[in-house]
Coordinates of C-alpha atoms in Angstrom, one line a residue:
Chain A
M1 CA 34.8 74.9 -33.1
T2 CA 35.9 75.2 -36.6
G3 CA 34.5 73.3 -39.5
S4 CA 37.8 71.6 -40.3
L5 CA 38.0 70.0 -36.9
F6 CA 34.5 68.9 -37.3
G7 CA 35.2 67.2 -40.6
Q8 CA 38.5 65.7 -39.3
L9 CA 36.7 64.0 -36.4
I10 CA 34.0 62.6 -38.7
F11 CA 36.6 61.4 -41.1
D12 CA 38.8 59.7 -38.5
G13 CA 35.7 58.2 -36.8
L14 CA 34.6 56.8 -40.1
A15 CA 38.0 55.2 -40.8
I16 CA 38.0 53.4 -37.4
G17 CA 34.3 52.7 -37.5
L18 CA 34.4 51.0 -40.9
V19 CA 37.1 48.6 -39.7
F20 CA 34.9 47.8 -36.8
V21 CA 32.0 47.3 -39.3
I22 CA 33.9 44.7 -41.3
L23 CA 35.0 42.9 -38.2
S24 CA 31.6 42.8 -36.6
C25 CA 30.0 41.7 -39.9
G26 CA 32.4 38.7 -39.8
M27 CA 31.7 38.0 -36.2
I28 CA 27.9 38.2 -36.8
T29 CA 28.2 35.8 -39.7
I30 CA 29.7 33.2 -37.4
T31 CA 27.4 33.9 -34.4
S32 CA 24.1 33.9 -36.4
I33 CA 24.9 31.0 -38.8
I34 CA 27.2 28.6 -37.0
K35 CA 25.7 29.7 -33.6
M36 CA 28.8 29.8 -31.5
L37 CA 30.6 32.6 -29.7
F38 CA 33.8 32.6 -31.6
L39 CA 36.3 34.2 -29.3
A40 CA 39.2 33.2 -31.5
F41 CA 38.0 35.7 -34.1
G42 CA 40.5 38.4 -33.1
A43 CA 43.3 36.0 -33.8
F44 CA 42.4 36.0 -37.5
Y45 CA 42.6 39.8 -37.5
T46 CA 46.1 39.5 -36.2
I47 CA 46.9 36.8 -38.7
G48 CA 45.7 39.0 -41.6
A49 CA 47.9 41.9 -40.5
Y50 CA 51.0 39.7 -39.8
G51 CA 50.4 37.6 -42.9
T52 CA 50.6 40.8 -45.0
W53 CA 53.7 42.0 -43.2
Y54 CA 55.3 38.5 -43.5
A55 CA 54.7 38.4 -47.3
M56 CA 56.0 41.9 -47.8
E57 CA 59.1 41.4 -45.6
Y58 CA 60.2 37.9 -46.8
L59 CA 58.6 37.4 -50.2
H60 CA 59.2 41.1 -51.2
V61 CA 55.9 41.4 -52.9
H62 CA 53.8 44.5 -53.4
Y63 CA 51.3 45.5 -50.7
W64 CA 48.3 44.4 -52.7
I65 CA 49.6 40.9 -53.2
G66 CA 50.6 40.8 -49.6
L67 CA 47.1 41.8 -48.6
L68 CA 45.8 38.9 -50.7
I69 CA 48.2 36.5 -49.1
G70 CA 47.3 37.6 -45.6
V71 CA 43.6 37.1 -46.3
V72 CA 44.2 33.7 -47.9
I73 CA 46.3 32.6 -44.9
A74 CA 43.5 33.7 -42.5
V75 CA 40.9 31.8 -44.6
V76 CA 42.9 28.7 -44.8
I77 CA 43.5 28.6 -41.0
G78 CA 39.9 29.4 -40.4
L79 CA 38.6 26.6 -42.6
L80 CA 41.1 24.1 -41.2
S81 CA 40.1 25.0 -37.6
Y82 CA 36.5 24.6 -38.5
I83 CA 37.0 21.2 -40.2
L84 CA 39.3 19.9 -37.4
I85 CA 37.6 21.3 -34.3
F86 CA 34.2 23.0 -34.6
G87 CA 32.8 20.8 -37.3
Q88 CA 33.7 17.7 -35.3
L89 CA 32.0 19.2 -32.2
K90 CA 28.9 20.1 -34.2
K91 CA 28.8 16.6 -35.6
K92 CA 29.2 15.1 -32.1
L93 CA 27.0 17.3 -30.0
G94 CA 24.5 18.7 -32.5
T95 CA 22.6 21.8 -31.3
R96 CA 24.0 21.5 -27.7
A97 CA 27.6 22.3 -28.8
F98 CA 27.5 25.9 -27.7
M99 CA 29.6 25.6 -24.5
S100 CA 32.1 23.2 -26.1
T101 CA 32.6 25.4 -29.2
L102 CA 33.1 28.4 -26.8
I103 CA 35.8 26.6 -24.9
G104 CA 37.3 25.3 -28.2
S105 CA 37.5 28.8 -29.5
V106 CA 39.3 30.0 -26.4
G107 CA 41.8 27.2 -26.9
L108 CA 42.2 28.1 -30.6
Q109 CA 42.7 31.8 -29.5
I110 CA 45.5 30.8 -27.2
L111 CA 47.0 28.5 -29.8
L112 CA 46.9 31.0 -32.6
T113 CA 48.2 33.9 -30.5
Q114 CA 51.1 32.0 -29.0
G115 CA 51.8 30.2 -32.2
G116 CA 51.8 33.5 -34.0
V117 CA 54.3 34.9 -31.4
L118 CA 56.6 32.0 -32.1
V119 CA 56.4 32.5 -35.9
Y120 CA 56.6 36.3 -36.2
G121 CA 58.0 37.4 -32.8
N122 CA 56.7 39.5 -30.0
M123 CA 57.4 42.8 -31.6
S124 CA 55.2 45.6 -32.8
R125 CA 55.5 46.0 -36.6
S126 CA 54.4 48.4 -39.2
I127 CA 53.9 48.2 -42.9
P128 CA 55.3 50.9 -45.1
N129 CA 52.5 53.0 -46.5
V130 CA 52.1 52.4 -50.2
L131 CA 49.9 55.4 -50.8
P132 CA 51.7 58.2 -49.0
G133 CA 49.7 61.2 -50.3
V134 CA 48.0 63.8 -48.1
F135 CA 45.6 66.5 -49.2
H136 CA 43.9 69.3 -47.3
P137 CA 40.4 70.1 -48.3
F138 CA 38.9 72.8 -46.0
G139 CA 42.0 72.6 -43.8
M140 CA 41.4 68.9 -43.0
N141 CA 44.2 66.3 -42.9
I142 CA 43.1 63.5 -45.2
T143 CA 45.6 60.8 -46.0
I144 CA 45.1 58.7 -49.0
A145 CA 45.8 55.6 -47.0
K146 CA 42.8 56.2 -44.8
L147 CA 40.7 57.0 -47.9
M148 CA 41.8 53.6 -49.3
L149 CA 40.8 52.0 -46.0
I150 CA 37.4 53.5 -46.2
G151 CA 37.0 52.5 -49.9
I152 CA 38.0 48.9 -49.3
S153 CA 35.8 48.5 -46.3
V154 CA 32.8 49.9 -48.1
A155 CA 33.5 47.7 -51.1
A156 CA 33.8 44.6 -48.8
A157 CA 30.6 45.4 -47.0
L158 CA 28.7 45.9 -50.2
I159 CA 30.1 42.6 -51.6
L160 CA 29.0 40.9 -48.4
F161 CA 25.5 42.3 -48.6
W162 CA 25.3 41.3 -52.3
V163 CA 26.4 37.7 -51.4
Y164 CA 24.0 37.6 -48.5
Q165 CA 20.9 38.9 -50.4
K166 CA 21.3 37.9 -54.0
T167 CA 23.2 34.7 -54.4
A168 CA 22.1 31.1 -53.8
I169 CA 24.6 30.5 -51.0
G170 CA 23.5 33.7 -49.3
R171 CA 19.9 32.6 -49.4
S172 CA 20.9 29.3 -47.8
M173 CA 23.0 31.1 -45.2
R174 CA 20.0 33.2 -44.2
A175 CA 17.8 30.1 -44.1
V176 CA 20.3 28.2 -41.9
S177 CA 20.6 31.2 -39.6
Y178 CA 16.9 31.1 -38.9
I179 CA 16.1 27.4 -38.5
P180 CA 19.0 25.1 -39.3
D181 CA 16.8 21.9 -39.2
A182 CA 14.2 23.2 -41.5
A183 CA 16.9 24.4 -43.9
A184 CA 18.4 21.0 -43.9
L185 CA 15.0 19.5 -44.6
Q186 CA 14.7 21.7 -47.7
G187 CA 17.9 20.2 -49.1
I188 CA 20.5 22.7 -48.0
N189 CA 23.8 21.2 -47.2
T190 CA 24.3 22.9 -43.8
N191 CA 27.8 21.7 -43.4
R192 CA 28.8 23.5 -46.6
V193 CA 27.0 26.6 -45.4
F194 CA 28.9 26.6 -42.1
L195 CA 32.1 26.2 -44.0
T196 CA 31.2 29.1 -46.3
A197 CA 30.3 31.3 -43.3
M198 CA 33.6 30.5 -41.6
G199 CA 35.5 31.3 -44.8
I200 CA 33.7 34.6 -45.3
A201 CA 34.1 35.6 -41.6
T202 CA 37.8 34.8 -41.5
A203 CA 38.4 36.5 -44.8
L204 CA 36.8 39.7 -43.5
A205 CA 38.9 39.5 -40.3
G206 CA 42.0 39.0 -42.3
L207 CA 41.1 41.9 -44.6
A208 CA 40.4 44.2 -41.7
G209 CA 43.8 43.4 -40.2
A210 CA 45.6 43.9 -43.5
I211 CA 44.1 47.2 -44.3
L212 CA 44.4 48.5 -40.8
A213 CA 48.1 47.7 -40.5
P214 CA 49.6 50.5 -42.8
N215 CA 47.5 53.1 -40.9
Y216 CA 47.8 52.1 -37.2
G217 CA 50.6 49.6 -37.0
M218 CA 50.2 46.2 -35.3
D219 CA 51.2 44.1 -32.3
P220 CA 50.6 40.4 -31.6
L221 CA 47.9 41.2 -29.0
M222 CA 45.8 43.4 -31.1
G223 CA 43.4 40.6 -31.9
S224 CA 42.7 39.7 -28.3
N225 CA 42.1 43.3 -27.4
V226 CA 39.8 44.1 -30.3
I227 CA 37.5 41.1 -29.9
W228 CA 35.6 42.6 -27.0
T229 CA 34.9 45.8 -28.9
V230 CA 33.6 43.8 -31.7
M231 CA 31.4 41.8 -29.4
L232 CA 30.1 45.1 -28.0
I233 CA 29.3 46.4 -31.4
N234 CA 27.5 43.1 -32.2
Q235 CA 25.4 43.5 -29.1
L236 CA 24.5 47.1 -29.9
G237 CA 23.5 46.3 -33.5
G238 CA 21.9 43.0 -32.7
M239 CA 23.4 39.5 -32.9
G240 CA 21.5 38.4 -36.1
S241 CA 21.6 41.6 -38.2
L242 CA 24.3 42.6 -40.6
L243 CA 22.7 46.1 -41.2
G244 CA 22.7 46.6 -37.4
A245 CA 26.4 45.8 -37.3
V246 CA 27.0 48.5 -40.0
F247 CA 25.1 51.1 -38.0
A248 CA 26.5 50.1 -34.7
G249 CA 30.1 50.1 -36.0
I250 CA 29.8 53.6 -37.5
I251 CA 28.1 54.9 -34.3
V252 CA 30.8 53.5 -32.1
G253 CA 33.6 54.7 -34.4
Q254 CA 32.2 58.2 -34.3
A255 CA 31.7 58.1 -30.6
L256 CA 35.3 57.0 -30.1
S257 CA 36.6 59.6 -32.4
W258 CA 34.6 62.5 -30.8
G259 CA 34.9 61.3 -27.3
M260 CA 38.6 60.7 -27.4
F261 CA 39.0 64.4 -28.4
F262 CA 36.7 65.9 -25.9
M263 CA 36.7 63.5 -22.9
G264 CA 39.8 61.3 -23.1
S265 CA 39.6 57.6 -22.2
L266 CA 36.5 58.1 -20.2
I267 CA 34.5 57.8 -23.4
Q268 CA 34.9 54.0 -23.3
L269 CA 33.0 53.9 -20.1
V270 CA 30.3 56.2 -21.4
I271 CA 30.0 53.9 -24.5
F272 CA 29.7 50.9 -22.3
V273 CA 27.0 52.4 -20.1
S274 CA 25.0 53.7 -23.0
I275 CA 25.1 50.4 -24.8
M276 CA 24.0 48.7 -21.7
I277 CA 21.0 51.0 -21.4
V278 CA 20.1 50.4 -25.0
V279 CA 20.5 46.6 -24.6
Y280 CA 18.2 46.8 -21.6
F281 CA 15.4 48.4 -23.5
R282 CA 16.0 46.5 -26.7
P283 CA 17.2 43.1 -25.6
F284 CA 18.4 41.9 -29.0
G285 CA 20.1 45.1 -30.1
L286 CA 19.0 47.9 -32.4
M287 CA 18.0 45.6 -35.3
G288 CA 18.6 42.1 -34.1
R289 CA 16.5 39.1 -33.2
D290 CA 16.8 36.2 -30.8
I291 CA 19.1 33.3 -31.7
E292 CA 18.5 29.9 -30.3
L293 CA 21.9 29.0 -28.9
G294 CA 20.8 25.6 -27.6
L295 CA 22.6 25.5 -24.3
Chain B
M1 CA 20.7 -3.6 -20.7
S2 CA 19.5 -0.6 -18.8
I3 CA 17.4 -2.8 -16.5
D4 CA 20.6 -4.8 -15.8
T5 CA 22.5 -1.7 -14.6
Q6 CA 19.6 -0.6 -12.5
A7 CA 19.5 -3.9 -10.7
S8 CA 23.2 -3.8 -10.1
V9 CA 23.1 -0.3 -8.8
A10 CA 20.2 -0.6 -6.5
P11 CA 21.6 -2.8 -3.7
Q12 CA 24.7 -0.5 -3.4
R13 CA 22.6 2.3 -2.0
N14 CA 23.5 1.3 1.6
I15 CA 27.2 1.4 0.8
S16 CA 27.2 4.6 -1.1
R17 CA 25.3 6.5 1.6
F18 CA 28.2 6.0 3.9
T19 CA 31.1 6.1 1.4
K20 CA 30.4 9.5 0.1
P21 CA 30.8 11.5 3.4
I22 CA 33.7 9.3 4.4
F23 CA 35.3 9.8 1.0
M24 CA 34.9 13.6 1.3
A25 CA 36.3 13.6 4.8
A26 CA 39.3 11.6 3.7
I27 CA 40.0 14.0 0.9
L28 CA 39.7 16.9 3.3
A29 CA 42.1 15.3 5.7
I30 CA 44.6 14.6 2.9
W31 CA 44.1 18.2 1.7
C32 CA 44.9 19.5 5.3
L33 CA 48.1 17.4 5.2
I34 CA 49.4 19.0 2.0
P35 CA 51.7 21.5 3.7
L36 CA 53.5 18.5 5.2
F37 CA 54.0 16.9 1.7
V38 CA 55.3 20.0 0.0
G39 CA 57.7 20.5 2.9
G40 CA 56.8 24.1 3.6
S41 CA 57.6 25.2 0.1
Q42 CA 55.9 28.6 -0.1
Y43 CA 55.7 28.5 -3.8
M44 CA 53.8 25.2 -3.9
L45 CA 51.4 26.5 -1.2
D46 CA 50.8 29.6 -3.3
L47 CA 49.9 27.4 -6.2
F48 CA 47.4 25.4 -4.1
I49 CA 45.8 28.6 -2.8
I50 CA 45.5 30.1 -6.3
M51 CA 44.1 26.8 -7.5
I52 CA 41.3 26.7 -4.9
I53 CA 40.4 30.3 -5.6
N54 CA 40.0 29.5 -9.3
A55 CA 38.1 26.4 -8.5
V56 CA 35.6 28.4 -6.3
L57 CA 35.2 30.9 -9.1
A58 CA 34.4 28.1 -11.5
M59 CA 31.9 26.6 -9.0
G60 CA 30.1 30.0 -9.1
F61 CA 30.1 29.8 -12.9
I62 CA 28.6 26.3 -12.8
L63 CA 26.1 27.3 -10.2
V64 CA 24.6 29.9 -12.6
F65 CA 25.2 27.6 -15.6
R66 CA 23.0 24.9 -14.1
T67 CA 20.0 27.3 -14.4
G68 CA 20.6 27.5 -18.1
L69 CA 22.6 30.8 -18.2
V70 CA 26.2 31.4 -19.3
F71 CA 27.4 34.0 -16.8
L72 CA 30.3 36.0 -18.3
A73 CA 30.7 38.5 -15.4
V74 CA 32.0 36.2 -12.6
M75 CA 35.2 38.2 -12.5
T76 CA 33.3 41.4 -12.1
F77 CA 31.7 40.3 -8.9
Y78 CA 35.0 38.8 -7.8
G79 CA 36.5 42.2 -8.3
I80 CA 33.6 43.9 -6.5
G81 CA 34.3 41.6 -3.6
A82 CA 38.0 42.4 -3.7
Y83 CA 37.5 46.2 -3.9
A84 CA 34.8 46.1 -1.2
G85 CA 37.2 44.3 1.1
I86 CA 39.9 46.9 0.4
V87 CA 37.5 49.8 1.0
F88 CA 36.4 48.3 4.3
T89 CA 39.9 47.7 5.6
L90 CA 41.9 50.5 4.0
K91 CA 39.3 53.4 3.8
V92 CA 36.9 52.5 6.6
G93 CA 39.5 50.9 8.8
M94 CA 37.7 47.8 9.8
S95 CA 39.3 44.6 10.9
F96 CA 39.8 42.0 8.2
W97 CA 37.7 39.5 10.0
I98 CA 34.7 41.7 9.9
A99 CA 35.4 42.9 6.3
L100 CA 35.6 39.3 5.0
P101 CA 31.9 38.4 5.5
L102 CA 30.8 42.0 5.1
S103 CA 32.4 42.2 1.6
A104 CA 30.7 39.0 0.6
I105 CA 27.4 40.3 1.8
T106 CA 28.0 43.6 0.0
T107 CA 28.7 41.8 -3.3
A108 CA 25.6 39.7 -2.9
L109 CA 23.6 42.8 -2.1
I110 CA 24.9 44.6 -5.3
A111 CA 24.1 41.5 -7.3
F112 CA 20.6 41.4 -5.8
L113 CA 20.0 45.0 -6.7
L114 CA 21.3 44.4 -10.2
S115 CA 19.3 41.2 -10.7
P116 CA 16.1 42.8 -12.0
F117 CA 18.4 44.5 -14.6
L118 CA 20.3 41.3 -15.5
L119 CA 17.6 38.7 -15.2
G120 CA 14.3 40.6 -15.1
R121 CA 13.7 40.7 -18.8
T122 CA 15.7 37.7 -19.7
T123 CA 13.8 35.4 -21.9
S124 CA 16.7 33.9 -23.8
P125 CA 20.2 32.8 -22.8
L126 CA 21.6 35.0 -25.5
Q127 CA 20.5 38.2 -23.8
F128 CA 22.0 37.2 -20.5
I129 CA 25.3 36.5 -22.3
V130 CA 25.0 39.9 -23.9
I131 CA 24.3 41.9 -20.7
S132 CA 26.6 39.9 -18.4
S133 CA 29.5 40.2 -20.9
I134 CA 29.0 44.0 -21.1
L135 CA 29.1 44.0 -17.3
G136 CA 32.3 41.9 -17.4
M137 CA 34.0 44.2 -19.9
M138 CA 33.0 47.3 -18.0
F139 CA 34.5 46.5 -14.6
A140 CA 38.1 47.0 -15.4
L141 CA 37.3 50.2 -17.2
A142 CA 35.1 51.6 -14.5
V143 CA 37.6 50.9 -11.7
G144 CA 40.5 52.1 -13.9
N145 CA 38.8 55.5 -14.3
T146 CA 38.0 55.9 -10.6
K147 CA 40.8 57.8 -8.9
W148 CA 39.5 56.9 -5.4
L149 CA 40.0 53.2 -6.1
G150 CA 43.6 53.7 -7.3
G151 CA 42.8 53.8 -11.1
Y152 CA 44.7 51.5 -13.5
S153 CA 47.8 51.4 -11.3
G154 CA 45.8 49.4 -8.6
V155 CA 46.0 49.4 -4.9
Q156 CA 49.1 48.6 -3.0
G157 CA 49.9 48.0 0.6
I158 CA 46.8 46.2 1.6
P159 CA 47.2 45.5 5.3
D160 CA 47.6 42.0 6.7
P161 CA 44.8 40.7 8.8
P162 CA 45.2 41.1 12.6
P163 CA 46.0 37.9 14.5
L164 CA 43.1 35.6 15.2
F165 CA 43.3 33.2 18.1
G166 CA 47.0 34.0 18.4
I167 CA 47.7 33.0 14.7
D168 CA 49.8 35.7 13.0
F169 CA 49.0 36.2 9.3
S170 CA 51.8 38.7 8.5
Y171 CA 54.3 36.1 7.3
G172 CA 54.2 32.7 5.6
K173 CA 51.4 31.0 3.7
I174 CA 50.4 28.1 5.8
Q175 CA 47.9 30.2 7.8
W176 CA 46.3 31.4 4.6
F177 CA 46.1 27.9 3.3
Y178 CA 44.2 26.7 6.4
L179 CA 42.0 29.8 6.4
E180 CA 41.1 29.0 2.8
V181 CA 40.4 25.3 3.7
V182 CA 37.9 26.6 6.3
M183 CA 36.3 28.9 3.7
L184 CA 36.2 26.2 1.1
V185 CA 34.4 23.8 3.5
V186 CA 31.9 26.5 4.3
V187 CA 31.3 27.2 0.5
I188 CA 31.0 23.5 -0.3
A189 CA 28.6 22.9 2.6
L190 CA 26.5 25.9 1.4
L191 CA 26.5 24.6 -2.2
L192 CA 25.7 21.0 -1.3
G193 CA 22.9 22.2 1.0
F194 CA 21.4 24.2 -1.8
Y195 CA 21.9 21.5 -4.5
N196 CA 20.3 18.8 -2.3
S197 CA 17.3 20.9 -1.3
S198 CA 14.2 21.7 -3.2
V199 CA 15.9 24.8 -4.6
G200 CA 18.6 22.6 -6.2
R201 CA 15.9 20.4 -7.7
A202 CA 14.2 23.5 -9.1
W203 CA 17.6 24.7 -10.6
R204 CA 18.1 21.3 -12.2
S205 CA 14.6 21.4 -13.8
I206 CA 15.2 24.9 -15.1
G207 CA 18.5 23.9 -16.6
L208 CA 17.1 20.9 -18.2
G209 CA 14.1 22.6 -19.7
P210 CA 13.1 26.2 -18.8
R211 CA 9.8 26.1 -20.5
L212 CA 8.8 22.7 -19.1
A213 CA 9.8 23.9 -15.6
E214 CA 7.7 27.0 -16.0
S215 CA 4.7 25.0 -17.0
I216 CA 5.0 22.9 -13.9
G217 CA 5.0 26.0 -11.8
V218 CA 8.6 26.7 -11.0
N219 CA 9.2 30.5 -10.8
I220 CA 12.2 30.7 -13.1
Y221 CA 13.1 34.3 -12.3
R222 CA 13.1 33.8 -8.5
Y223 CA 15.2 30.7 -8.6
R224 CA 17.6 32.2 -11.0
V225 CA 18.0 35.2 -8.7
V226 CA 18.8 32.8 -5.8
A227 CA 21.5 31.1 -7.9
F228 CA 22.9 34.4 -9.1
V229 CA 23.1 35.9 -5.6
L230 CA 24.5 32.8 -4.1
C231 CA 27.2 32.7 -6.8
T232 CA 28.2 36.3 -6.2
F233 CA 28.2 35.8 -2.4
I234 CA 30.8 32.9 -2.8
V235 CA 32.8 34.8 -5.4
G236 CA 32.8 38.0 -3.4
L237 CA 34.0 36.1 -0.3
F238 CA 37.0 34.8 -2.2
G239 CA 37.6 38.2 -3.8
C240 CA 38.1 39.8 -0.4
F241 CA 40.3 36.8 0.6
Y242 CA 42.4 37.1 -2.6
A243 CA 43.0 40.9 -2.2
H244 CA 44.3 40.5 1.3
Y245 CA 46.3 37.4 0.5
I246 CA 48.1 38.9 -2.5
G247 CA 48.4 42.4 -0.9
Y248 CA 48.1 44.2 -4.3
I249 CA 45.4 44.3 -6.8
S250 CA 44.8 46.1 -10.1
P251 CA 41.8 46.2 -12.4
D252 CA 43.6 44.3 -15.1
G253 CA 43.3 41.1 -13.1
F254 CA 39.6 41.2 -13.6
N255 CA 39.4 41.6 -17.3
M256 CA 37.2 39.6 -19.8
W257 CA 39.7 37.0 -20.7
Q258 CA 39.9 35.9 -17.0
N259 CA 36.1 35.2 -17.3
T260 CA 36.7 32.9 -20.2
Y261 CA 39.5 31.1 -18.5
L262 CA 37.1 30.3 -15.7
Q263 CA 35.0 28.4 -18.1
L264 CA 38.0 26.3 -19.0
Y265 CA 38.3 25.2 -15.3
A266 CA 34.6 24.4 -15.2
I267 CA 34.4 22.5 -18.4
L268 CA 37.7 20.6 -18.1
G269 CA 36.5 19.0 -14.9
G270 CA 33.0 18.5 -16.3
L271 CA 30.0 20.8 -16.2
G272 CA 27.9 18.0 -14.7
F273 CA 30.0 18.0 -11.5
P274 CA 29.4 21.2 -9.6
I275 CA 31.9 20.6 -6.7
W276 CA 34.6 18.2 -7.9
G277 CA 34.7 19.3 -11.5
P278 CA 36.1 22.8 -10.9
I279 CA 38.6 21.5 -8.4
V280 CA 39.9 18.9 -10.9
G281 CA 39.8 21.4 -13.7
A282 CA 41.6 24.2 -11.8
G283 CA 44.2 21.7 -10.6
I284 CA 45.0 20.7 -14.1
M285 CA 45.0 24.3 -15.5
V286 CA 47.2 25.5 -12.6
F287 CA 49.7 22.7 -12.3
V288 CA 50.2 21.5 -15.9
P289 CA 51.5 24.9 -17.1
E290 CA 53.8 25.0 -14.0
Y291 CA 55.3 21.6 -14.9
L292 CA 55.7 22.8 -18.5
R293 CA 57.7 25.8 -17.3
P294 CA 61.1 24.5 -18.5
I295 CA 59.8 24.8 -22.1
R296 CA 58.1 28.1 -21.2
Q297 CA 57.9 29.2 -24.8
Y298 CA 55.7 26.3 -25.8
A299 CA 53.9 25.9 -22.5
Q300 CA 50.8 27.9 -23.5
L301 CA 50.8 26.1 -26.9
F302 CA 50.7 22.8 -25.1
T303 CA 48.0 24.0 -22.7
A304 CA 45.8 25.1 -25.7
L305 CA 46.4 21.8 -27.5
I306 CA 45.5 19.8 -24.5
L307 CA 42.4 21.9 -24.1
I308 CA 41.2 21.4 -27.7
L309 CA 41.9 17.7 -27.6
L310 CA 40.0 17.4 -24.3
I311 CA 37.0 19.3 -25.7
L312 CA 37.0 17.1 -28.8
Y313 CA 37.4 13.7 -27.2
M314 CA 36.0 14.3 -23.7
P315 CA 33.2 16.8 -24.1
S316 CA 31.7 15.9 -20.7
G317 CA 34.9 16.7 -18.9
I318 CA 37.5 14.6 -17.1
L319 CA 35.2 13.5 -14.4
G320 CA 32.7 12.6 -17.1
I321 CA 34.9 9.6 -17.9
K322 CA 33.3 7.8 -15.0
D323 CA 30.1 7.5 -17.2
A324 CA 32.0 5.9 -20.0
K325 CA 31.1 2.3 -20.6
W326 CA 34.4 0.7 -20.1
V327 CA 35.1 2.6 -16.9
R328 CA 31.7 1.7 -15.6
N329 CA 32.3 -2.0 -16.4
I330 CA 35.7 -2.0 -14.6
S331 CA 34.4 -0.1 -11.6
R332 CA 31.4 -2.4 -11.3
S333 CA 33.6 -5.5 -11.5
I334 CA 35.9 -4.0 -8.8
Q335 CA 32.9 -3.2 -6.6
N336 CA 31.5 -6.7 -7.1
A337 CA 34.8 -8.2 -6.2
I338 CA 35.2 -6.1 -3.0
F339 CA 31.7 -5.6 -1.7
R340 CA 29.4 -8.3 -3.0
P341 CA 31.1 -11.6 -3.8
K342 CA 28.1 -13.6 -2.6
A343 CA 25.5 -11.4 -4.2
V344 CA 27.1 -12.0 -7.6
K345 CA 26.9 -15.7 -7.1
A346 CA 23.3 -15.4 -6.0
N347 CA 22.4 -13.4 -9.1
Q348 CA 24.0 -16.1 -11.3
T349 CA 22.1 -18.9 -9.7
S350 CA 18.7 -17.1 -9.5
G351 CA 19.1 -15.8 -13.1
S352 CA 18.8 -19.2 -14.7

C-alpha cells in the first residue's frame, strides 16, 4: 500500500467525518438541552442544501451568500417549529413531553420532506463548484472544495465550543442540560435557552447541508437517510457530550472511508456491531452521561 | 367534586362488568361481517388486513412502553419473525401451519437470549432507546448483506399455505382476513390475560415509578423481560403471517422509519389504551391517507398536519377524549337517562 493511498483515505474520511461531526453536534445540542429525540433533524440538513441551491438558481447570488441564505432558512423554520409545536408541548406536558415531542418531530419530518418535494421538486440537484482547484501533494488527489469543507466544519465546531464554554448563554445551556429545574431556579430563562439551542442546532444542520452539496450533490431524501447515522454517532460519542460527538464523528468517518475501500458495503454492518459492543460496555457512550428523559 | 364522581361511578360496577365483554363480542361480530359490507372488494380487505397487522405491532410497542421503555426495534423482531417463517417453509420445507407458531416461538427465543444484552444493564430509559435503536437500524443491513436470505432484493415466491379444514388459501383474501381475526383474538386474549394478572399490575407499577416499584420488591428486570418476550412473540407471529400473506418481502420494509411510524399508531389512539388505542390509531393512519388519494401530492402533508395537530391538542390520544370533562358529563347524563332514572331521583331527594 502506497503512502498516497493512505493519505487519500484519511483525507476523504476526514471530509465525511467532519460533516458528521457538525450534524451530530447539532443533534446533541437538541437531545441534551431540550431533551427530545428530534427525528426531523435530517430535514433541516436537506433544507440547508436546497435553500442554497434555490438561492443560487433563482436569485443568482454567489455561493457564499447562498450558503448564508440556506442556513437562515433552516434556522427560521427550526425556530418557528419550536415555537409552534415543541414549545407548546413542553409548556403543556412539562418534563413528561418526551413521547409527544418524538411523535411531533416525526410529523414535522414528514411535513418538511413532503413540503420540500412540493417546493423544489423530486430531483437530485448539484451546486456548481465555486472552488474548482485540485492539487496533488505526494500523489494524493486533494480538491480545494473538500479543503474548504474541512475548514468550515472545523471553524464551526470551534465556534460552537467557544459559545458553549465561554459565553453566558453557553453556561446557561450547560446548566439547563444538567438539571433544568435548578437552572430555572437560578434565574435562567429556560425557554430562551431552548430557543437558542434549537437555533444553533438547525443552523449547524443547514450549514452541513450547504457545504456538503457542492461536493457530493443532493437529493430530497438525504436528510431522512442521514439521521440514523447521526444518531449512531451520538450514541457512540455519548448523548450529552459534544467532545464525544467530535471523536465519534471522526472515527466513523475514517471507518467508512477505509472500510468502503477494503470491504465494500459490509463495513456498515461492522460499524453497527462494534458500536453496539462499545455501547454495551459503556452504556452512555465514550464520553457521555445519563440524561433524564422523563418518560 | 372528585367524591361526587366516585359516588356516581360506584353503582355502575354491575352494569360495566357485563357490558365490557358484550361490547367486545359485538365489535368482534361486526368485524367478522366486514367482508359482507365491502362487497368482496379485495382492495378494501387488503387495507383491513394491513391495518390489523399495524395495530398488533403498535400493541407490542405499547406493551413494552408500559414498563417505562421506548422500544425502537419492534420492526426488527417483526422481520425476524417474517424471515424465520420463510426459512421454515422455503428452506426447511415445513407446512405453514407448523411454521406459524414455530416462527413466533423462534422470535421470542431470540428475544429471550438477547434480553440480558438489551435489558440486563439498563438502568435508564435512554440506554434502552440507544441499544434498541441500533438493533432496529441493524436489521435491514444485516439481512441485506446475507446472500442466503436473498440480500437486498428480498425473497420472492413464498409458497401459499396448504389447505386447512378444506379452506384453500391460494386465491382471494377472505380466508386471510378470517385467519387474522382468529390470530387477533388469540393475541388480545393473551394481552388481556397478562394485563389483568399480577404481572400486568407489576408492569403498571414499573411504568408509573420504577424506583418506587423496586423499593416495594418488584423485580424490574424479570418483569421487563416478560413484557419484552411477550411483545416479540406477538410481533413474530404476525411477521410470519405477513410474509406468507404478501408473498414477497425485502429488508427495506423493516427499516427504522417503520419503527417510528408504529409509534404514531400507538400514540394516535392513546398510549393509555393498550388494546383499542392501536386499533383506532392504525385505522386512522391506514384509511385517512387512502381517502386522501385523489390529492395524492398533498396526502402526506395532510397526514403530517393532522398528526401534529392531534399531538398538540389531544396529547392523550383519540381515545383519551373519553376522559375529557365535557365528554364525561355527556356520557354520564346519557347513562343516567338510560340505566338509572330512579337512582338519580333518589340521589336528589336524599341529598337535601
